[in-house]
Amino acid sequence: MQRQGSIGGSAAIRIRVTGGVLLVAHLALVAWLMLRPLDVPWVMPANLRPLAGIRADLALGPGEAARRIGEGLALLAPLGVLLPMSHGRLTVSPLASLVRTAFTGALVSLGIALLQTGVPGRVVDVDSLLLNTVGVALAHLAVVPAGRAWLRRREARPGARRAGRAGVQEEFTQGRTPTIPRVGIAP
């Protein structure tokens, strides 16, 4: 039984599986990048004041600030697309989808920040949590509503094949499940 509003047929399974595999691969890459120890002679103290690190980046000049802020925005940005993709629903409230995705991105970023406390050379930075969450939300806003609208239009076209390939037949429902009449038991 599929959830109401989800993509039907084998296309849904392909999209969900692809989204899940890419999601796991991306999270493995992020974990490898952010949780490996750094060999540095000194470590900056933890930044627990919101926007202090972004102000410090802006003080370094526009080029360096754009690079550092861009890295913070891009690190978890693919989650903004991969999370809804692995969920696989077409008809969902855009605001609810954005809130769910941004909240999940914030939790993943918080988890990474907490895990970094035990890694040598890594420190907690509240600005990275903010930038990562904003990156997830921006990627979601840029891609997911347009992608869902395209898929809904594609599915609603008259005569359009749901499977999307010429060699694959459409899946039709077979009607109601037959019932067996009750037969009394002889004495």
Short mmCIF file of N, CA and C in Angstrom, two decimals:
data_model
loop_
_atom_site.label_atom_id
_atom_site.label_comp_id
_atom_site.label_asym_id
_atom_site.label_seq_id
_atom_site.Cartn_x
_atom_site.Cartn_y
_atom_site.Cartn_z
N MET A 1 0.85 -1.16 0.00
CA MET A 1 0.00 0.00 0.00
C MET A 1 0.90 1.23 0.00
N GLN A 2 0.64 2.16 -0.92
CA GLN A 2 1.44 3.37 -0.99
C GLN A 2 0.73 4.49 -0.26
N ARG A 3 1.53 5.45 0.18
CA ARG A 3 0.97 6.62 0.83
C ARG A 3 0.25 7.48 -0.19
N GLN A 4 -0.77 8.18 0.27
CA GLN A 4 -1.51 9.04 -0.63
C GLN A 4 -0.61 10.16 -1.12
N GLY A 5 -0.64 10.42 -2.42
CA GLY A 5 0.15 11.51 -2.98
C GLY A 5 1.54 11.10 -3.39
N SER A 6 1.90 9.86 -3.25
CA SER A 6 3.23 9.45 -3.65
C SER A 6 3.24 9.09 -5.12
N ILE A 7 4.40 9.07 -5.70
CA ILE A 7 4.55 8.72 -7.09
C ILE A 7 4.23 7.25 -7.23
N GLY A 8 3.48 6.88 -8.23
CA GLY A 8 3.08 5.49 -8.35
C GLY A 8 4.04 4.67 -9.18
N GLY A 9 4.00 3.36 -8.99
CA GLY A 9 4.71 2.43 -9.84
C GLY A 9 6.19 2.32 -9.59
N SER A 10 6.85 1.78 -10.60
CA SER A 10 8.28 1.51 -10.48
C SER A 10 9.11 2.80 -10.51
N ALA A 11 8.56 3.87 -11.09
CA ALA A 11 9.28 5.14 -11.09
C ALA A 11 9.49 5.63 -9.67
N ALA A 12 8.49 5.44 -8.83
CA ALA A 12 8.60 5.87 -7.43
C ALA A 12 9.70 5.10 -6.73
N ILE A 13 9.75 3.83 -6.99
CA ILE A 13 10.78 3.01 -6.34
C ILE A 13 12.16 3.44 -6.81
N ARG A 14 12.30 3.68 -8.10
CA ARG A 14 13.61 4.12 -8.63
C ARG A 14 14.03 5.45 -8.04
N ILE A 15 13.09 6.39 -7.94
CA ILE A 15 13.42 7.71 -7.39
C ILE A 15 13.80 7.60 -5.91
N ARG A 16 13.02 6.83 -5.16
CA ARG A 16 13.31 6.68 -3.73
C ARG A 16 14.64 5.97 -3.49
N VAL A 17 14.89 4.92 -4.23
CA VAL A 17 16.14 4.18 -4.05
C VAL A 17 17.33 5.04 -4.46
N THR A 18 17.20 5.74 -5.59
CA THR A 18 18.28 6.63 -6.02
C THR A 18 18.53 7.71 -4.98
N GLY A 19 17.45 8.32 -4.49
CA GLY A 19 17.59 9.35 -3.45
C GLY A 19 18.23 8.80 -2.19
N GLY A 20 17.82 7.60 -1.77
CA GLY A 20 18.40 6.99 -0.57
C GLY A 20 19.88 6.67 -0.73
N VAL A 21 20.24 6.12 -1.88
CA VAL A 21 21.65 5.77 -2.12
C VAL A 21 22.51 7.04 -2.18
N LEU A 22 22.04 8.06 -2.90
CA LEU A 22 22.80 9.31 -2.97
C LEU A 22 22.87 10.00 -1.61
N LEU A 23 21.81 9.89 -0.82
CA LEU A 23 21.80 10.47 0.52
C LEU A 23 22.85 9.82 1.42
N VAL A 24 22.90 8.51 1.39
CA VAL A 24 23.89 7.79 2.20
C VAL A 24 25.30 8.11 1.72
N ALA A 25 25.51 8.17 0.40
CA ALA A 25 26.83 8.49 -0.13
C ALA A 25 27.25 9.91 0.27
N HIS A 26 26.33 10.85 0.19
CA HIS A 26 26.66 12.23 0.57
C HIS A 26 26.99 12.34 2.05
N LEU A 27 26.19 11.69 2.90
CA LEU A 27 26.45 11.75 4.34
C LEU A 27 27.78 11.07 4.69
N ALA A 28 28.13 10.01 3.97
CA ALA A 28 29.44 9.36 4.20
C ALA A 28 30.57 10.31 3.82
N LEU A 29 30.42 11.03 2.70
CA LEU A 29 31.44 12.00 2.29
C LEU A 29 31.56 13.13 3.30
N VAL A 30 30.43 13.64 3.77
CA VAL A 30 30.45 14.72 4.77
C VAL A 30 31.10 14.24 6.06
N ALA A 31 30.77 13.03 6.49
CA ALA A 31 31.39 12.48 7.71
C ALA A 31 32.89 12.34 7.53
N TRP A 32 33.31 11.88 6.36
CA TRP A 32 34.75 11.73 6.12
C TRP A 32 35.44 13.09 6.13
N LEU A 33 34.83 14.10 5.53
CA LEU A 33 35.43 15.43 5.47
C LEU A 33 35.47 16.11 6.84
N MET A 34 34.39 15.98 7.60
CA MET A 34 34.25 16.77 8.81
C MET A 34 34.68 16.06 10.09
N LEU A 35 34.84 14.75 10.05
CA LEU A 35 35.16 14.03 11.29
C LEU A 35 36.54 13.40 11.28
N ARG A 36 37.37 13.74 10.32
CA ARG A 36 38.74 13.23 10.37
C ARG A 36 39.60 14.22 11.14
N PRO A 37 40.55 13.73 11.89
CA PRO A 37 41.38 14.62 12.71
C PRO A 37 42.27 15.52 11.85
N LEU A 38 42.51 16.72 12.36
CA LEU A 38 43.41 17.65 11.70
C LEU A 38 44.72 17.71 12.46
N ASP A 39 45.81 17.75 11.74
CA ASP A 39 47.12 17.87 12.36
C ASP A 39 47.54 19.34 12.28
N VAL A 40 47.17 20.10 13.32
CA VAL A 40 47.46 21.53 13.35
C VAL A 40 48.22 21.87 14.63
N PRO A 41 49.10 22.87 14.57
CA PRO A 41 49.86 23.21 15.78
C PRO A 41 49.01 23.89 16.86
N TRP A 42 47.94 24.56 16.47
CA TRP A 42 47.07 25.20 17.45
C TRP A 42 45.64 25.17 16.93
N VAL A 43 44.70 25.33 17.85
CA VAL A 43 43.28 25.26 17.50
C VAL A 43 42.60 26.52 18.01
N MET A 44 41.74 27.08 17.17
CA MET A 44 40.96 28.25 17.57
C MET A 44 39.95 27.82 18.63
N PRO A 45 39.54 28.71 19.51
CA PRO A 45 38.51 28.35 20.49
C PRO A 45 37.15 28.17 19.79
N ALA A 46 36.25 27.47 20.46
CA ALA A 46 34.92 27.24 19.90
C ALA A 46 34.18 28.56 19.74
N ASN A 47 33.43 28.69 18.66
CA ASN A 47 32.63 29.88 18.40
C ASN A 47 31.19 29.57 18.77
N LEU A 48 30.71 30.12 19.86
CA LEU A 48 29.35 29.90 20.29
C LEU A 48 28.48 31.15 20.16
N ARG A 49 29.04 32.22 19.57
CA ARG A 49 28.27 33.45 19.35
C ARG A 49 27.79 33.47 17.90
N PRO A 50 26.48 33.49 17.68
CA PRO A 50 25.96 33.49 16.31
C PRO A 50 26.46 34.69 15.51
N LEU A 51 26.84 34.44 14.28
CA LEU A 51 27.29 35.41 13.28
C LEU A 51 28.68 35.99 13.55
N ALA A 52 29.34 35.62 14.63
CA ALA A 52 30.68 36.15 14.90
C ALA A 52 31.68 35.61 13.87
N GLY A 53 31.58 34.35 13.51
CA GLY A 53 32.48 33.76 12.52
C GLY A 53 32.24 34.32 11.13
N ILE A 54 30.99 34.62 10.81
CA ILE A 54 30.68 35.20 9.50
C ILE A 54 31.23 36.62 9.42
N ARG A 55 31.14 37.37 10.51
CA ARG A 55 31.74 38.71 10.54
C ARG A 55 33.25 38.64 10.38
N ALA A 56 33.87 37.66 11.03
CA ALA A 56 35.31 37.49 10.90
C ALA A 56 35.69 37.12 9.46
N ASP A 57 34.86 36.28 8.82
CA ASP A 57 35.11 35.93 7.42
C ASP A 57 34.98 37.15 6.51
N LEU A 58 33.99 37.98 6.77
CA LEU A 58 33.80 39.19 5.95
C LEU A 58 34.96 40.17 6.13
N ALA A 59 35.59 40.14 7.29
CA ALA A 59 36.73 41.03 7.53
C ALA A 59 37.96 40.59 6.73
N LEU A 60 38.00 39.36 6.25
CA LEU A 60 39.14 38.86 5.48
C LEU A 60 39.13 39.32 4.03
N GLY A 61 38.07 39.94 3.60
CA GLY A 61 37.97 40.39 2.21
C GLY A 61 36.87 39.64 1.48
N PRO A 62 36.42 40.21 0.38
CA PRO A 62 35.28 39.61 -0.31
C PRO A 62 35.56 38.22 -0.90
N GLY A 63 36.72 38.00 -1.45
CA GLY A 63 37.04 36.71 -2.05
C GLY A 63 37.09 35.58 -1.04
N GLU A 64 37.85 35.82 0.03
CA GLU A 64 37.98 34.80 1.08
C GLU A 64 36.66 34.59 1.80
N ALA A 65 35.90 35.68 2.03
CA ALA A 65 34.61 35.57 2.69
C ALA A 65 33.63 34.76 1.83
N ALA A 66 33.62 35.02 0.54
CA ALA A 66 32.72 34.27 -0.36
C ALA A 66 33.08 32.80 -0.37
N ARG A 67 34.38 32.48 -0.36
CA ARG A 67 34.80 31.08 -0.36
C ARG A 67 34.37 30.37 0.93
N ARG A 68 34.63 31.00 2.07
CA ARG A 68 34.31 30.36 3.35
C ARG A 68 32.80 30.24 3.58
N ILE A 69 32.08 31.30 3.27
CA ILE A 69 30.63 31.25 3.44
C ILE A 69 30.01 30.28 2.44
N GLY A 70 30.53 30.27 1.22
CA GLY A 70 30.06 29.32 0.21
C GLY A 70 30.29 27.88 0.61
N GLU A 71 31.45 27.60 1.23
CA GLU A 71 31.72 26.24 1.72
C GLU A 71 30.71 25.84 2.79
N GLY A 72 30.40 26.77 3.68
CA GLY A 72 29.43 26.48 4.73
C GLY A 72 28.03 26.23 4.18
N LEU A 73 27.66 27.00 3.15
CA LEU A 73 26.35 26.82 2.54
C LEU A 73 26.28 25.53 1.73
N ALA A 74 27.37 25.17 1.06
CA ALA A 74 27.35 24.03 0.13
C ALA A 74 27.55 22.67 0.80
N LEU A 75 28.08 22.64 2.01
CA LEU A 75 28.43 21.36 2.63
C LEU A 75 27.22 20.42 2.73
N LEU A 76 26.13 20.86 3.26
CA LEU A 76 24.95 20.01 3.42
C LEU A 76 23.82 20.38 2.46
N ALA A 77 24.06 21.28 1.51
CA ALA A 77 23.02 21.70 0.57
C ALA A 77 22.37 20.55 -0.19
N PRO A 78 23.11 19.52 -0.60
CA PRO A 78 22.43 18.42 -1.31
C PRO A 78 21.34 17.74 -0.49
N LEU A 79 21.39 17.85 0.82
CA LEU A 79 20.32 17.27 1.63
C LEU A 79 18.97 17.94 1.32
N GLY A 80 18.99 19.19 0.90
CA GLY A 80 17.76 19.90 0.56
C GLY A 80 17.02 19.25 -0.59
N VAL A 81 17.74 18.52 -1.44
CA VAL A 81 17.11 17.82 -2.56
C VAL A 81 16.99 16.33 -2.26
N LEU A 82 18.01 15.75 -1.65
CA LEU A 82 18.03 14.30 -1.44
C LEU A 82 17.02 13.83 -0.40
N LEU A 83 16.77 14.60 0.63
CA LEU A 83 15.78 14.19 1.62
C LEU A 83 14.37 14.08 1.03
N PRO A 84 13.87 15.11 0.32
CA PRO A 84 12.56 14.95 -0.31
C PRO A 84 12.56 13.88 -1.41
N MET A 85 13.68 13.72 -2.09
CA MET A 85 13.76 12.72 -3.14
C MET A 85 13.64 11.31 -2.57
N SER A 86 14.26 11.07 -1.44
CA SER A 86 14.17 9.75 -0.84
C SER A 86 12.79 9.52 -0.19
N HIS A 87 12.07 10.60 0.07
CA HIS A 87 10.71 10.48 0.61
C HIS A 87 9.73 10.16 -0.51
N GLY A 88 9.90 10.76 -1.68
CA GLY A 88 9.17 10.41 -2.88
C GLY A 88 7.74 10.86 -2.99
N ARG A 89 7.34 11.94 -2.36
CA ARG A 89 5.95 12.41 -2.47
C ARG A 89 5.86 13.58 -3.42
N LEU A 90 4.78 13.58 -4.22
CA LEU A 90 4.56 14.68 -5.16
C LEU A 90 3.62 15.73 -4.60
N THR A 91 2.59 15.32 -3.91
CA THR A 91 1.60 16.26 -3.40
C THR A 91 1.80 16.43 -1.90
N VAL A 92 2.53 17.45 -1.57
CA VAL A 92 2.80 17.76 -0.17
C VAL A 92 2.87 19.28 -0.07
N SER A 93 2.54 19.80 1.07
CA SER A 93 2.60 21.24 1.28
C SER A 93 4.05 21.72 1.10
N PRO A 94 4.27 22.71 0.24
CA PRO A 94 5.64 23.21 0.04
C PRO A 94 6.27 23.74 1.33
N LEU A 95 5.48 24.42 2.14
CA LEU A 95 6.00 24.96 3.40
C LEU A 95 6.36 23.83 4.37
N ALA A 96 5.49 22.83 4.48
CA ALA A 96 5.78 21.71 5.38
C ALA A 96 7.01 20.95 4.92
N SER A 97 7.15 20.78 3.61
CA SER A 97 8.33 20.09 3.08
C SER A 97 9.60 20.88 3.38
N LEU A 98 9.53 22.19 3.19
CA LEU A 98 10.70 23.04 3.47
C LEU A 98 11.07 22.99 4.95
N VAL A 99 10.07 23.09 5.82
CA VAL A 99 10.33 23.09 7.26
C VAL A 99 10.92 21.74 7.69
N ARG A 100 10.34 20.64 7.21
CA ARG A 100 10.85 19.31 7.55
C ARG A 100 12.30 19.13 7.08
N THR A 101 12.55 19.55 5.85
CA THR A 101 13.89 19.38 5.28
C THR A 101 14.90 20.27 6.00
N ALA A 102 14.56 21.51 6.26
CA ALA A 102 15.49 22.41 6.97
C ALA A 102 15.74 21.93 8.39
N PHE A 103 14.70 21.45 9.06
CA PHE A 103 14.85 20.94 10.42
C PHE A 103 15.77 19.71 10.44
N THR A 104 15.58 18.81 9.48
CA THR A 104 16.44 17.63 9.39
C THR A 104 17.87 18.04 9.08
N GLY A 105 18.05 19.01 8.19
CA GLY A 105 19.39 19.52 7.89
C GLY A 105 20.05 20.13 9.11
N ALA A 106 19.26 20.87 9.91
CA ALA A 106 19.80 21.45 11.14
C ALA A 106 20.20 20.36 12.13
N LEU A 107 19.41 19.30 12.23
CA LEU A 107 19.76 18.20 13.14
C LEU A 107 21.01 17.46 12.68
N VAL A 108 21.15 17.26 11.38
CA VAL A 108 22.36 16.61 10.86
C VAL A 108 23.58 17.49 11.15
N SER A 109 23.45 18.79 10.91
CA SER A 109 24.55 19.71 11.18
C SER A 109 24.90 19.74 12.67
N LEU A 110 23.88 19.73 13.52
CA LEU A 110 24.12 19.69 14.97
C LEU A 110 24.81 18.39 15.37
N GLY A 111 24.38 17.28 14.79
CA GLY A 111 25.04 16.00 15.07
C GLY A 111 26.51 16.02 14.68
N ILE A 112 26.81 16.60 13.53
CA ILE A 112 28.21 16.70 13.09
C ILE A 112 28.99 17.58 14.05
N ALA A 113 28.40 18.70 14.47
CA ALA A 113 29.08 19.61 15.40
C ALA A 113 29.36 18.91 16.73
N LEU A 114 28.40 18.13 17.21
CA LEU A 114 28.61 17.43 18.47
C LEU A 114 29.66 16.33 18.33
N LEU A 115 29.67 15.65 17.20
CA LEU A 115 30.69 14.62 16.99
C LEU A 115 32.09 15.22 16.83
N GLN A 116 32.16 16.45 16.31
CA GLN A 116 33.46 17.11 16.13
C GLN A 116 34.12 17.45 17.46
N THR A 117 33.37 17.51 18.54
CA THR A 117 33.98 17.85 19.84
C THR A 117 34.98 16.79 20.27
N GLY A 118 34.83 15.57 19.80
CA GLY A 118 35.77 14.51 20.17
C GLY A 118 36.87 14.27 19.16
N VAL A 119 36.93 15.08 18.11
CA VAL A 119 37.92 14.89 17.05
C VAL A 119 39.05 15.90 17.25
N PRO A 120 40.30 15.43 17.30
CA PRO A 120 41.42 16.36 17.48
C PRO A 120 41.53 17.37 16.33
N GLY A 121 41.69 18.62 16.70
CA GLY A 121 41.84 19.68 15.72
C GLY A 121 40.53 20.30 15.25
N ARG A 122 39.42 19.76 15.64
CA ARG A 122 38.11 20.29 15.22
C ARG A 122 37.43 20.97 16.40
N VAL A 123 36.75 22.08 16.13
CA VAL A 123 36.04 22.81 17.17
C VAL A 123 34.61 23.10 16.71
N VAL A 124 33.75 23.36 17.65
CA VAL A 124 32.36 23.67 17.36
C VAL A 124 32.26 25.12 16.89
N ASP A 125 31.46 25.32 15.84
CA ASP A 125 31.22 26.66 15.32
C ASP A 125 29.73 26.78 15.04
N VAL A 126 29.06 27.64 15.79
CA VAL A 126 27.61 27.79 15.62
C VAL A 126 27.27 28.37 14.26
N ASP A 127 28.18 29.13 13.67
CA ASP A 127 27.93 29.69 12.34
C ASP A 127 27.89 28.61 11.27
N SER A 128 28.65 27.55 11.45
CA SER A 128 28.59 26.46 10.47
C SER A 128 27.22 25.79 10.53
N LEU A 129 26.65 25.68 11.72
CA LEU A 129 25.30 25.14 11.86
C LEU A 129 24.29 26.02 11.13
N LEU A 130 24.40 27.33 11.30
CA LEU A 130 23.50 28.26 10.62
C LEU A 130 23.67 28.21 9.10
N LEU A 131 24.92 28.24 8.64
CA LEU A 131 25.17 28.22 7.20
C LEU A 131 24.72 26.90 6.57
N ASN A 132 24.98 25.80 7.24
CA ASN A 132 24.55 24.51 6.71
C ASN A 132 23.03 24.44 6.58
N THR A 133 22.32 24.93 7.59
CA THR A 133 20.85 24.90 7.56
C THR A 133 20.32 25.81 6.46
N VAL A 134 20.88 26.99 6.31
CA VAL A 134 20.46 27.90 5.24
C VAL A 134 20.77 27.29 3.87
N GLY A 135 21.90 26.61 3.74
CA GLY A 135 22.24 25.95 2.48
C GLY A 135 21.24 24.86 2.12
N VAL A 136 20.82 24.08 3.11
CA VAL A 136 19.81 23.03 2.87
C VAL A 136 18.50 23.68 2.41
N ALA A 137 18.08 24.74 3.09
CA ALA A 137 16.82 25.41 2.74
C ALA A 137 16.89 26.04 1.35
N LEU A 138 18.00 26.68 1.02
CA LEU A 138 18.13 27.30 -0.31
C LEU A 138 18.12 26.27 -1.43
N ALA A 139 18.82 25.15 -1.23
CA ALA A 139 18.82 24.09 -2.24
C ALA A 139 17.42 23.52 -2.41
N HIS A 140 16.72 23.35 -1.29
CA HIS A 140 15.35 22.84 -1.35
C HIS A 140 14.47 23.80 -2.15
N LEU A 141 14.55 25.09 -1.83
CA LEU A 141 13.72 26.08 -2.52
C LEU A 141 14.06 26.19 -4.00
N ALA A 142 15.32 26.01 -4.35
CA ALA A 142 15.75 26.16 -5.73
C ALA A 142 15.35 24.98 -6.61
N VAL A 143 15.25 23.77 -6.05
CA VAL A 143 15.08 22.59 -6.89
C VAL A 143 13.76 21.87 -6.66
N VAL A 144 13.39 21.63 -5.43
CA VAL A 144 12.29 20.70 -5.13
C VAL A 144 10.93 21.17 -5.65
N PRO A 145 10.49 22.42 -5.42
CA PRO A 145 9.16 22.79 -5.94
C PRO A 145 9.07 22.67 -7.47
N ALA A 146 10.11 23.09 -8.17
CA ALA A 146 10.10 22.99 -9.64
C ALA A 146 10.12 21.53 -10.08
N GLY A 147 10.89 20.71 -9.41
CA GLY A 147 10.95 19.29 -9.76
C GLY A 147 9.63 18.58 -9.51
N ARG A 148 9.00 18.88 -8.39
CA ARG A 148 7.69 18.27 -8.11
C ARG A 148 6.64 18.74 -9.11
N ALA A 149 6.67 20.02 -9.46
CA ALA A 149 5.70 20.54 -10.44
C ALA A 149 5.91 19.86 -11.80
N TRP A 150 7.15 19.68 -12.20
CA TRP A 150 7.45 19.01 -13.47
C TRP A 150 6.95 17.57 -13.45
N LEU A 151 7.19 16.87 -12.35
CA LEU A 151 6.73 15.48 -12.25
C LEU A 151 5.20 15.39 -12.23
N ARG A 152 4.53 16.35 -11.56
CA ARG A 152 3.07 16.34 -11.55
C ARG A 152 2.51 16.62 -12.95
N ARG A 153 3.12 17.57 -13.67
CA ARG A 153 2.67 17.86 -15.04
C ARG A 153 2.89 16.64 -15.93
N ARG A 154 4.02 16.00 -15.77
CA ARG A 154 4.35 14.82 -16.57
C ARG A 154 3.36 13.69 -16.30
N GLU A 155 2.99 13.52 -15.04
CA GLU A 155 2.06 12.46 -14.66
C GLU A 155 0.63 12.78 -15.12
N ALA A 156 0.27 14.05 -15.19
CA ALA A 156 -1.09 14.44 -15.53
C ALA A 156 -1.34 14.52 -17.03
N ARG A 157 -0.30 14.47 -17.85
CA ARG A 157 -0.49 14.56 -19.31
C ARG A 157 -1.37 13.43 -19.80
N PRO A 158 -2.36 13.74 -20.63
CA PRO A 158 -3.21 12.66 -21.16
C PRO A 158 -2.40 11.78 -22.12
N GLY A 159 -2.57 10.50 -21.98
CA GLY A 159 -1.86 9.56 -22.84
C GLY A 159 -0.41 9.36 -22.46
N ALA A 160 0.05 10.02 -21.41
CA ALA A 160 1.45 9.86 -20.99
C ALA A 160 1.62 8.52 -20.31
N ARG A 161 2.68 7.88 -20.62
CA ARG A 161 2.97 6.59 -19.98
C ARG A 161 3.59 6.87 -18.63
N ARG A 162 3.13 6.20 -17.61
CA ARG A 162 3.63 6.41 -16.26
C ARG A 162 5.03 5.85 -16.10
N ALA A 163 5.36 4.79 -16.80
CA ALA A 163 6.66 4.16 -16.61
C ALA A 163 7.77 4.99 -17.24
N GLY A 164 7.47 5.73 -18.31
CA GLY A 164 8.48 6.61 -18.88
C GLY A 164 9.35 5.95 -19.93
N ARG A 165 9.24 4.65 -20.15
CA ARG A 165 10.03 3.96 -21.16
C ARG A 165 9.07 3.30 -22.15
N ALA A 166 9.49 3.19 -23.38
CA ALA A 166 8.63 2.61 -24.40
C ALA A 166 8.44 1.11 -24.18
N GLY A 167 9.43 0.41 -23.67
CA GLY A 167 9.36 -1.04 -23.52
C GLY A 167 8.71 -1.50 -22.24
N VAL A 168 8.36 -0.60 -21.35
CA VAL A 168 7.78 -0.99 -20.06
C VAL A 168 6.29 -0.70 -20.10
N GLN A 169 5.47 -1.68 -19.77
CA GLN A 169 4.03 -1.49 -19.78
C GLN A 169 3.57 -0.79 -18.51
N GLU A 170 2.44 -0.09 -18.63
CA GLU A 170 1.88 0.57 -17.46
C GLU A 170 1.34 -0.46 -16.50
N GLU A 171 1.34 -0.10 -15.24
CA GLU A 171 0.79 -0.97 -14.23
C GLU A 171 -0.66 -0.56 -13.97
N PHE A 172 -1.58 -1.49 -14.13
CA PHE A 172 -2.99 -1.21 -13.89
C PHE A 172 -3.43 -1.94 -12.64
N THR A 173 -4.42 -1.38 -11.98
CA THR A 173 -4.97 -2.08 -10.83
C THR A 173 -5.84 -3.22 -11.34
N GLN A 174 -5.92 -4.26 -10.60
CA GLN A 174 -6.64 -5.44 -11.03
C GLN A 174 -8.02 -5.53 -10.41
N GLY A 175 -8.49 -4.48 -9.82
CA GLY A 175 -9.82 -4.48 -9.23
C GLY A 175 -9.79 -4.96 -7.80
N ARG A 176 -10.97 -5.31 -7.32
CA ARG A 176 -11.11 -5.74 -5.93
C ARG A 176 -10.56 -7.14 -5.74
N THR A 177 -10.11 -7.40 -4.55
CA THR A 177 -9.64 -8.74 -4.20
C THR A 177 -10.85 -9.65 -4.06
N PRO A 178 -10.83 -10.82 -4.71
CA PRO A 178 -11.99 -11.71 -4.60
C PRO A 178 -12.14 -12.23 -3.18
N THR A 179 -13.38 -12.44 -2.79
CA THR A 179 -13.66 -12.99 -1.46
C THR A 179 -14.23 -14.39 -1.61
N ILE A 180 -13.97 -15.20 -0.65
CA ILE A 180 -14.47 -16.57 -0.65
C ILE A 180 -15.72 -16.61 0.22
N PRO A 181 -16.84 -17.12 -0.33
CA PRO A 181 -18.04 -17.18 0.49
C PRO A 181 -17.87 -18.18 1.61
N ARG A 182 -18.51 -17.88 2.71
CA ARG A 182 -18.40 -18.78 3.87
C ARG A 182 -19.27 -20.01 3.65
N VAL A 183 -18.71 -21.12 3.99
CA VAL A 183 -19.43 -22.38 3.88
C VAL A 183 -19.58 -22.93 5.28
N GLY A 184 -20.79 -23.33 5.59
CA GLY A 184 -21.02 -23.88 6.92
C GLY A 184 -20.35 -25.23 7.08
N ILE A 185 -20.04 -25.60 8.30
CA ILE A 185 -19.39 -26.88 8.58
C ILE A 185 -20.49 -27.89 8.89
N ALA A 186 -20.39 -29.07 8.27
CA ALA A 186 -21.39 -30.13 8.49
C ALA A 186 -21.26 -30.66 9.88
N PRO A 187 -22.40 -31.20 10.46
CA PRO A 187 -22.37 -31.72 11.83
C PRO A 187 -21.60 -32.98 12.00
#
